[in-house]
Tab-separated table of C-alpha atoms in Angstrom:
chain	number	residue	atom	x	y	z
W	14	MET	CA	10.774	9.390	14.257
W	15	LYS	CA	9.134	6.621	16.362
W	16	LYS	CA	6.661	7.683	19.065
W	17	GLY	CA	8.815	6.425	21.972
W	18	LYS	CA	11.913	8.175	20.705
W	19	LYS	CA	9.943	11.345	19.997
W	20	LEU	CA	8.530	11.288	23.556
W	21	TYR	CA	12.025	10.817	24.996
W	22	TYR	CA	13.370	13.809	23.087
W	23	THR	CA	10.307	15.864	23.992
W	24	ILE	CA	10.870	15.223	27.720
W	25	LEU	CA	14.598	15.907	27.359
W	26	VAL	CA	14.068	19.182	25.543
W	27	SER	CA	11.319	20.222	28.002
W	28	MET	CA	13.662	19.631	30.950
W	29	LEU	CA	16.396	21.565	29.181
W	30	ILE	CA	14.031	24.483	28.585
W	31	ILE	CA	13.053	24.567	32.268
W	32	ALA	CA	16.663	24.345	33.467
W	33	LEU	CA	17.954	26.971	31.083
W	34	GLY	CA	14.900	29.118	31.688
W	35	LEU	CA	15.556	29.157	35.442
W	36	ASN	CA	19.192	29.941	34.782
W	37	LEU	CA	18.165	32.844	32.545
W	38	VAL	CA	15.952	34.334	35.240
W	39	VAL	CA	18.851	34.278	37.738
W	40	ASN	CA	21.739	35.254	35.480
W	41	PHE	CA	20.170	37.087	32.556
W	42	LYS	CA	22.161	40.314	32.976
W	43	ASN	CA	25.439	38.379	32.890
W	44	TYR	CA	24.842	36.821	29.464
W	45	THR	CA	26.989	37.972	26.545
W	46	HIS	CA	26.444	38.204	22.800
W	47	LYS	CA	28.605	35.109	22.414
W	48	GLU	CA	26.146	33.171	24.560
W	49	ALA	CA	23.296	34.439	22.392
W	50	GLN	CA	24.876	32.470	19.547
W	51	PHE	CA	24.862	29.387	21.778
W	52	TYR	CA	21.089	29.670	22.152
W	53	ILE	CA	20.695	30.151	18.421
W	54	GLU	CA	22.497	26.834	17.900
W	55	ILE	CA	20.135	25.150	20.362
W	56	ALA	CA	17.188	26.724	18.505
W	57	LYS	CA	18.510	25.364	15.200
W	58	TRP	CA	18.885	21.902	16.701
W	59	ALA	CA	15.333	22.014	18.074
W	60	ASN	CA	14.035	23.158	14.697
W	61	LYS	CA	15.865	20.351	12.899
W	62	HIS	CA	14.247	17.797	15.214
W	63	GLU	CA	10.806	19.410	14.832
W	64	PHE	CA	10.600	20.859	18.355
W	65	TYR	CA	9.245	24.096	16.968
W	66	THR	CA	7.974	25.606	20.227
W	67	ALA	CA	11.333	25.000	21.879
W	68	SER	CA	13.107	26.415	18.856
W	69	GLU	CA	11.019	29.575	18.992
W	70	PHE	CA	11.733	29.903	22.703
W	71	TYR	CA	15.510	29.779	22.204
W	72	TYR	CA	15.458	32.205	19.296
W	73	ARG	CA	13.612	34.655	21.519
W	74	VAL	CA	16.154	34.067	24.303
W	75	ALA	CA	18.971	34.889	21.884
W	76	GLN	CA	17.118	38.014	20.792
W	77	LYS	CA	16.678	39.117	24.420
W	78	ILE	CA	20.398	38.698	25.078
W	79	ASN	CA	21.366	40.465	21.861
W	80	PRO	CA	18.567	42.679	20.479
W	81	ASN	CA	20.716	43.381	17.401
W	82	GLU	CA	20.862	39.718	16.401
W	83	LEU	CA	19.729	39.507	12.762
W	84	TRP	CA	16.883	37.421	11.317
W	85	MET	CA	15.317	36.398	14.625
W	86	ASP	CA	11.806	37.345	13.484
W	87	PHE	CA	12.380	35.356	10.296
W	88	TYR	CA	13.413	32.222	12.194
W	89	VAL	CA	10.497	32.487	14.610
W	90	ALA	CA	8.079	33.031	11.712
W	91	ARG	CA	9.524	30.012	9.916
W	92	ASN	CA	8.937	27.901	13.031
W	93	LYS	CA	5.307	29.007	13.119
W	94	VAL	CA	4.794	28.024	9.474
W	95	LEU	CA	6.375	24.611	10.073
W	96	LYS	CA	4.215	24.124	13.157
W	97	ALA	CA	1.113	25.089	11.157
W	98	GLN	CA	2.128	22.663	8.426
W	99	LYS	CA	1.627	19.808	10.903
W	100	ILE	CA	-2.053	20.743	11.297
W	101	GLU	CA	-4.011	19.255	8.402
W	102	GLN	CA	-7.233	21.272	8.609
W	103	LEU	CA	-7.433	25.060	8.612
W	104	THR	CA	-8.260	25.283	12.311
W	105	PRO	CA	-8.402	28.534	14.338
W	106	HIS	CA	-5.032	27.616	15.913
W	107	LYS	CA	-3.451	27.101	12.496
W	108	ILE	CA	-4.860	30.435	11.283
W	109	ILE	CA	-3.362	32.247	14.312
W	110	LEU	CA	0.052	30.635	13.732
W	111	LEU	CA	0.097	31.627	10.073
W	112	LYS	CA	-1.150	35.181	10.650
W	113	ASP	CA	1.510	35.657	13.352
W	114	ALA	CA	4.130	34.339	10.928
W	115	ILE	CA	2.964	36.713	8.203
W	116	LYS	CA	3.290	39.704	10.546
W	117	LEU	CA	6.845	38.688	11.427
W	118	PHE	CA	7.791	38.147	7.772
W	119	GLN	CA	6.350	41.580	6.976
W	120	LYS	CA	8.595	43.133	9.673
W	121	GLU	CA	11.627	41.504	8.061
W	122	ILE	CA	10.543	42.586	4.571
W	123	ALA	CA	10.344	46.177	5.807
W	124	LYS	CA	14.022	45.856	6.836
W	125	TYR	CA	15.215	43.845	3.833
W	126	PRO	CA	12.859	44.598	0.898
W	127	ARG	CA	15.263	43.115	-1.690
W	128	GLU	CA	15.694	39.740	0.020
W	129	TYR	CA	13.815	37.306	-2.241
W	130	SER	CA	13.652	34.468	0.318
W	131	LEU	CA	11.413	36.552	2.584
W	132	TYR	CA	8.811	36.736	-0.183
W	133	SER	CA	8.979	33.003	-0.871
W	134	ASN	CA	8.491	32.290	2.828
W	135	ILE	CA	5.599	34.692	3.299
W	136	GLY	CA	4.162	33.213	0.102
W	137	GLU	CA	4.151	29.774	1.704
W	138	ALA	CA	2.412	31.174	4.787
W	139	TYR	CA	-0.299	32.722	2.593
W	140	TYR	CA	-0.613	29.436	0.678
W	141	ARG	CA	-1.140	27.440	3.867
W	142	LEU	CA	-3.691	30.058	4.948
W	143	GLU	CA	-5.427	29.360	1.593
W	144	ASP	CA	-5.016	33.010	0.631
W	145	PHE	CA	-3.949	32.086	-2.881
W	146	ASP	CA	-4.026	35.592	-4.376
W	147	ASN	CA	-1.519	36.955	-1.864
W	148	ALA	CA	0.532	33.774	-2.093
W	149	ILE	CA	0.864	34.203	-5.859
W	150	LYS	CA	1.814	37.887	-5.475
W	151	ALA	CA	4.519	37.004	-2.933
W	152	PHE	CA	5.999	34.182	-5.014
W	153	GLU	CA	5.963	36.366	-8.138
W	154	LYS	CA	7.798	39.095	-6.204
W	155	SER	CA	10.392	36.524	-5.174
W	156	ILE	CA	11.127	35.401	-8.744
W	157	SER	CA	11.230	39.035	-9.896
W	158	LEU	CA	14.163	39.417	-7.478
W	159	ASN	CA	15.611	35.972	-8.211
W	160	PRO	CA	14.384	34.323	-11.443
W	161	LYS	CA	16.181	31.112	-10.415
W	162	ASP	CA	14.162	30.672	-7.230
W	163	THR	CA	12.871	27.152	-7.959
W	164	TYR	CA	11.050	27.052	-4.595
W	165	SER	CA	8.751	29.893	-5.698
W	166	LEU	CA	8.458	28.559	-9.253
W	167	TYR	CA	7.295	25.229	-7.846
W	168	TYR	CA	4.588	26.865	-5.728
W	169	LEU	CA	3.477	29.126	-8.589
W	170	SER	CA	3.024	26.125	-10.867
W	171	TYR	CA	1.266	24.137	-8.153
W	172	ILE	CA	-1.114	26.866	-6.927
W	173	ASN	CA	-2.089	27.932	-10.440
W	174	CYS	CA	-2.698	24.325	-11.431
W	175	GLU	CA	-4.269	22.744	-8.363
W	176	CYS	CA	-5.837	25.659	-6.496
W	177	VAL	CA	-6.940	28.444	-8.857
W	178	HIS	CA	-6.976	26.413	-12.086
W	179	ASN	CA	-5.138	28.939	-14.207
W	180	TYR	CA	-3.580	26.272	-16.395
W	181	GLU	CA	-1.831	28.673	-18.762
W	182	LYS	CA	0.087	30.266	-15.900
W	183	ALA	CA	0.702	26.870	-14.345
W	184	LEU	CA	2.259	25.639	-17.586
W	185	TYR	CA	4.368	28.792	-17.891
W	186	TYR	CA	5.817	28.379	-14.398
W	187	VAL	CA	6.357	24.617	-14.602
W	188	ASP	CA	8.289	25.175	-17.840
W	189	LYS	CA	10.441	27.808	-16.100
W	190	TYR	CA	11.007	25.365	-13.262
W	191	LEU	CA	11.997	22.525	-15.606
W	192	GLU	CA	14.442	24.796	-17.427
W	193	LEU	CA	16.338	24.995	-14.147
W	194	LYS	CA	15.651	21.435	-12.951
W	195	PRO	CA	15.096	19.350	-16.099
W	196	ASN	CA	15.578	16.056	-14.269
W	197	ASP	CA	12.955	16.661	-11.587
W	198	TYR	CA	10.542	14.089	-12.978
W	199	GLU	CA	7.991	14.764	-10.214
W	200	ARG	CA	7.158	17.999	-12.027
W	201	TYR	CA	6.501	16.064	-15.244
W	202	PHE	CA	3.215	15.139	-13.583
W	203	GLY	CA	2.449	18.815	-12.947
W	204	LYS	CA	3.199	19.707	-16.551
W	205	ALA	CA	0.978	16.901	-17.831
W	206	TYR	CA	-1.824	18.013	-15.498
W	207	ALA	CA	-1.617	21.605	-16.731
W	208	LEU	CA	-1.657	20.474	-20.373
W	209	SER	CA	-4.685	18.329	-19.643
W	210	GLY	CA	-6.431	21.344	-18.086
W	211	LEU	CA	-5.826	23.192	-21.360
W	212	ASN	CA	-7.318	20.229	-23.307
W	213	ARG	CA	-3.931	19.614	-24.910
W	214	ASN	CA	-4.509	15.932	-24.343
W	215	ALA	CA	-1.965	14.499	-26.780
W	216	GLU	CA	0.844	16.495	-25.149
W	217	ALA	CA	-0.447	15.565	-21.705
W	218	VAL	CA	-0.245	11.879	-22.628
W	219	GLU	CA	3.416	12.228	-23.605
W	220	TRP	CA	4.347	13.936	-20.338
W	221	TYR	CA	2.424	11.390	-18.257
W	222	LYS	CA	4.338	8.655	-20.084
W	223	LYS	CA	7.629	10.393	-19.260
W	224	TYR	CA	6.555	10.580	-15.630
W	225	LEU	CA	5.557	6.889	-15.618
W	226	GLU	CA	9.002	5.921	-16.902
W	227	HIS	CA	10.338	7.115	-13.536
W	228	ASN	CA	7.323	6.207	-11.384
W	229	PRO	CA	5.615	3.218	-13.052
W	230	ARG	CA	3.477	2.428	-9.992
W	231	SER	CA	1.718	5.802	-9.878
W	232	VAL	CA	-1.992	4.998	-9.950
W	233	ALA	CA	-2.812	8.714	-10.200
W	234	ALA	CA	-0.763	9.038	-13.392
W	235	LEU	CA	-2.373	5.889	-14.852
W	236	VAL	CA	-5.827	7.291	-14.067
W	237	ASN	CA	-5.024	10.614	-15.713
W	238	VAL	CA	-3.227	9.313	-18.813
W	239	SER	CA	-6.013	6.828	-19.536
W	240	GLY	CA	-8.540	9.665	-19.215
W	241	ASN	CA	-6.571	11.733	-21.721
W	242	GLU	CA	-6.388	8.775	-24.096
W	243	ILE	CA	-10.140	8.233	-23.875
W	244	SER	CA	-10.630	11.918	-24.768
W	245	LEU	CA	-8.460	11.259	-27.846
W	246	ALA	CA	-10.456	8.075	-28.672
W	247	ARG	CA	-7.276	6.020	-28.181
W	248	PHE	CA	-9.241	3.299	-26.459
W	249	ASN	CA	-6.688	0.483	-26.766
W	250	ASP	CA	-3.928	2.626	-25.269
W	251	ALA	CA	-6.276	3.698	-22.507
W	252	ASP	CA	-7.198	0.075	-21.773
W	253	GLU	CA	-3.530	-0.850	-21.413
W	254	HIS	CA	-2.949	1.902	-18.846
W	255	ILE	CA	-6.214	1.085	-17.048
W	256	ASN	CA	-5.262	-2.573	-16.695
W	257	ARG	CA	-1.837	-1.590	-15.347
W	258	GLY	CA	-3.533	0.626	-12.795
W	259	LEU	CA	-6.064	-2.003	-11.744
W	260	GLU	CA	-3.247	-4.458	-11.053
W	261	LEU	CA	-1.930	-1.909	-8.561
W	262	ASN	CA	-5.301	-0.845	-7.161
W	263	PRO	CA	-8.287	-2.985	-8.217
W	264	TYR	CA	-10.631	-0.773	-6.176
W	265	SER	CA	-9.942	2.570	-7.883
W	266	ALA	CA	-13.346	3.963	-8.836
W	267	TYR	CA	-11.720	6.263	-11.372
W	268	LEU	CA	-9.882	3.434	-13.149
W	269	LEU	CA	-13.021	1.304	-13.103
W	270	SER	CA	-14.929	4.266	-14.518
W	271	HIS	CA	-12.432	4.564	-17.374
W	272	LYS	CA	-12.685	0.803	-17.937
W	273	VAL	CA	-16.423	1.239	-18.380
W	274	ASP	CA	-15.810	4.057	-20.894
W	275	VAL	CA	-13.554	1.792	-22.973
W	276	LEU	CA	-16.034	-1.091	-22.885
W	277	ILE	CA	-18.879	1.226	-23.884
W	278	ALA	CA	-16.801	2.520	-26.802
W	279	LYS	CA	-16.281	-1.093	-27.909
W	280	GLY	CA	-20.004	-1.815	-27.591
W	281	ASP	CA	-19.487	-4.357	-24.786
W	282	PHE	CA	-22.429	-3.332	-22.620
W	283	VAL	CA	-22.482	-6.616	-20.641
W	284	ASN	CA	-18.996	-6.106	-19.196
W	285	ALA	CA	-19.562	-2.349	-18.928
W	286	GLU	CA	-22.524	-3.054	-16.645
W	287	LYS	CA	-20.433	-5.570	-14.657
W	288	TYR	CA	-17.735	-3.002	-13.927
W	289	THR	CA	-20.322	-0.317	-13.163
W	290	ASN	CA	-21.931	-2.602	-10.590
W	291	GLN	CA	-18.453	-3.103	-9.121
W	292	ILE	CA	-18.097	0.683	-8.736
W	293	LEU	CA	-21.466	0.946	-6.999
W	294	GLY	CA	-20.873	-2.107	-4.816
W	295	GLN	CA	-17.632	-0.801	-3.348
W	296	ASN	CA	-18.954	2.376	-1.800
W	297	TYR	CA	-22.344	4.062	-1.637
W	298	TRP	CA	-20.687	7.401	-2.328
W	299	ASN	CA	-19.387	6.147	-5.677
W	300	GLY	CA	-22.960	6.558	-6.877
W	301	TYR	CA	-22.288	9.804	-8.669
W	302	ILE	CA	-19.745	7.929	-10.824
W	303	GLY	CA	-21.617	4.625	-11.224
W	304	PHE	CA	-25.056	6.061	-11.962
W	305	ARG	CA	-23.506	8.334	-14.568
W	306	LYS	CA	-22.052	5.275	-16.338
W	307	PHE	CA	-25.371	3.445	-16.204
W	308	ALA	CA	-27.009	6.532	-17.724
W	309	LYS	CA	-24.625	6.337	-20.678
W	310	ILE	CA	-25.182	2.619	-21.149
W	311	GLU	CA	-28.961	2.992	-21.018
W	312	TYR	CA	-28.884	5.889	-23.477
W	313	LEU	CA	-26.820	3.905	-26.016
W	314	LYS	CA	-29.191	0.949	-25.603
W	315	GLY	CA	-32.069	3.273	-26.484
W	316	ASN	CA	-33.620	3.472	-23.002
W	317	MET	CA	-33.924	7.236	-22.671
W	318	PHE	CA	-36.219	7.218	-19.641
W	319	SER	CA	-33.853	4.982	-17.638
W	320	ALA	CA	-30.875	7.047	-18.787
W	321	GLU	CA	-32.418	10.249	-17.427
W	322	GLU	CA	-33.301	8.527	-14.153
W	323	TYR	CA	-29.715	7.354	-13.687
W	324	ILE	CA	-28.084	10.686	-14.453
W	325	ASP	CA	-30.440	12.417	-12.006
W	326	LYS	CA	-29.575	9.787	-9.349
W	327	ALA	CA	-25.902	10.580	-9.927
W	328	LYS	CA	-26.550	14.227	-9.136
W	329	GLU	CA	-28.586	13.326	-6.035
W	330	ASN	CA	-25.717	11.141	-4.765
W	331	ALA	CA	-23.149	13.892	-5.343
W	332	GLN	CA	-25.369	16.457	-3.626
W	333	GLU	CA	-26.002	14.143	-0.658
W	334	TYR	CA	-22.265	13.647	-0.128
W	335	PHE	CA	-21.620	17.345	-0.547
W	336	ASP	CA	-24.250	18.310	2.031
W	337	LYS	CA	-23.116	15.642	4.515
W	338	PHE	CA	-19.324	15.885	4.379
W	339	CYS	CA	-18.390	19.283	3.001
W	340	ASP	CA	-19.221	21.315	6.116
W	341	GLY	CA	-21.959	23.249	4.353
W	342	LYS	CA	-19.302	25.320	2.620
W	343	ASN	CA	-20.028	27.158	-0.579
W	344	TYR	CA	-17.245	25.258	-2.294
W	345	ASP	CA	-15.381	26.735	-5.188
W	346	LEU	CA	-12.564	25.402	-7.336
W	347	ASN	CA	-9.953	26.785	-4.948
W	348	ASP	CA	-10.768	24.142	-2.368
W	349	LYS	CA	-8.101	21.500	-1.891
W	350	ALA	CA	-10.411	18.736	-0.549
W	351	ALA	CA	-10.616	16.547	-3.655
W	352	ASN	CA	-13.726	14.573	-2.704
W	353	CYS	CA	-15.716	17.748	-2.162
W	354	ARG	CA	-14.173	19.568	-5.116
W	355	ASN	CA	-14.911	16.720	-7.543
W	356	ARG	CA	-18.537	16.602	-6.517
W	357	PHE	CA	-18.832	20.377	-6.601
W	358	GLU	CA	-17.585	20.359	-10.193
W	359	PHE	CA	-20.052	17.606	-11.075
W	360	ILE	CA	-22.982	19.511	-9.570
W	361	ASP	CA	-21.842	22.854	-10.958
W	362	GLU	CA	-21.415	21.491	-14.499
W	363	PHE	CA	-24.310	19.045	-14.305
W	364	GLU	CA	-26.359	20.313	-17.256
W	365	GLU	CA	-23.319	20.201	-19.548
W	366	ILE	CA	-22.374	16.740	-18.269
W	367	LYS	CA	-25.946	15.506	-18.661
W	368	SER	CA	-26.153	16.681	-22.273
W	369	LYS	CA	-22.883	14.876	-23.060
W	370	VAL	CA	-23.913	11.678	-21.295
W	371	LEU	CA	-27.232	11.657	-23.150
W	372	SER	CA	-25.531	11.830	-26.534
W	373	ASP	CA	-23.526	9.607	-28.872
W	374	ASP	CA	-20.234	11.179	-27.718
W	375	LEU	CA	-17.992	8.346	-26.466
W	376	THR	CA	-15.070	10.526	-25.343
């Protein structure tokens, strides 16, 4: 919705709230259960047009008129989750919204303990609160009541894959999801990602290719499939996917990094150095990628001292970014901020990475 149109509707709905609110104060005792339904319809309209505060207001009005009206706490809780969804960072306001929603969902669960949709909704609230353990428990409860709940299966595959890195569970749930929705090609990416996490690279390549048949301009898929192919020493296949990706985004540090890997494997150190300089020239914070590539090149050229200097500079660059931009958090693999998470993994696994870089391993 355009800003001007959104502002117009916001003013309109605000005026309607004030007018109806004044009318409620004067005539509240005269309202009937039939009129409660009228306010529910207004609440639904407001929700549909993303006026979540107004929607919550009207649901509460309906509940005041008819205290026996069903599902009011559910609808209000759902509004709070949708409102929280609009807030990107986990701010104090977002936390309050989600905790309030969880309390309301819990009230409804106490009344309707066999209603699977309540568990899927409270699961989403926990997910957005980054309480992944409780989110998983809620979604698993939902599919125990309704094994065909694709909404919960989607979140279970996503959280296990992207947030807690339990790739076996992620693969299990994405397979269950695809049994019910075999043509949802967006989840082909999720399946490929889970397979990659399990080092089942050949299978991951096939699923990324299936995904790319439907979404050929996905740079993320081209980055990932080329990485899998490099791990399998399929350097020509990787180069083909890298070049496709660079046509779409010539500035992707990850694609350029994979290009360097292919050139190193082919012994073309001149062009490998050219692409590495391109990585470093684009952004100072690409240092942890670029210096790592220079370390590999120097090692293979027999310059061990330079190789060690470069790999240590890569770690320093990653640590500098981490300290400057990651809010001083003690990051773990549950964090969804990719730039911080990637550097955390690099720092956390540095000794293992260093030993691989300073070796003849080209994959």
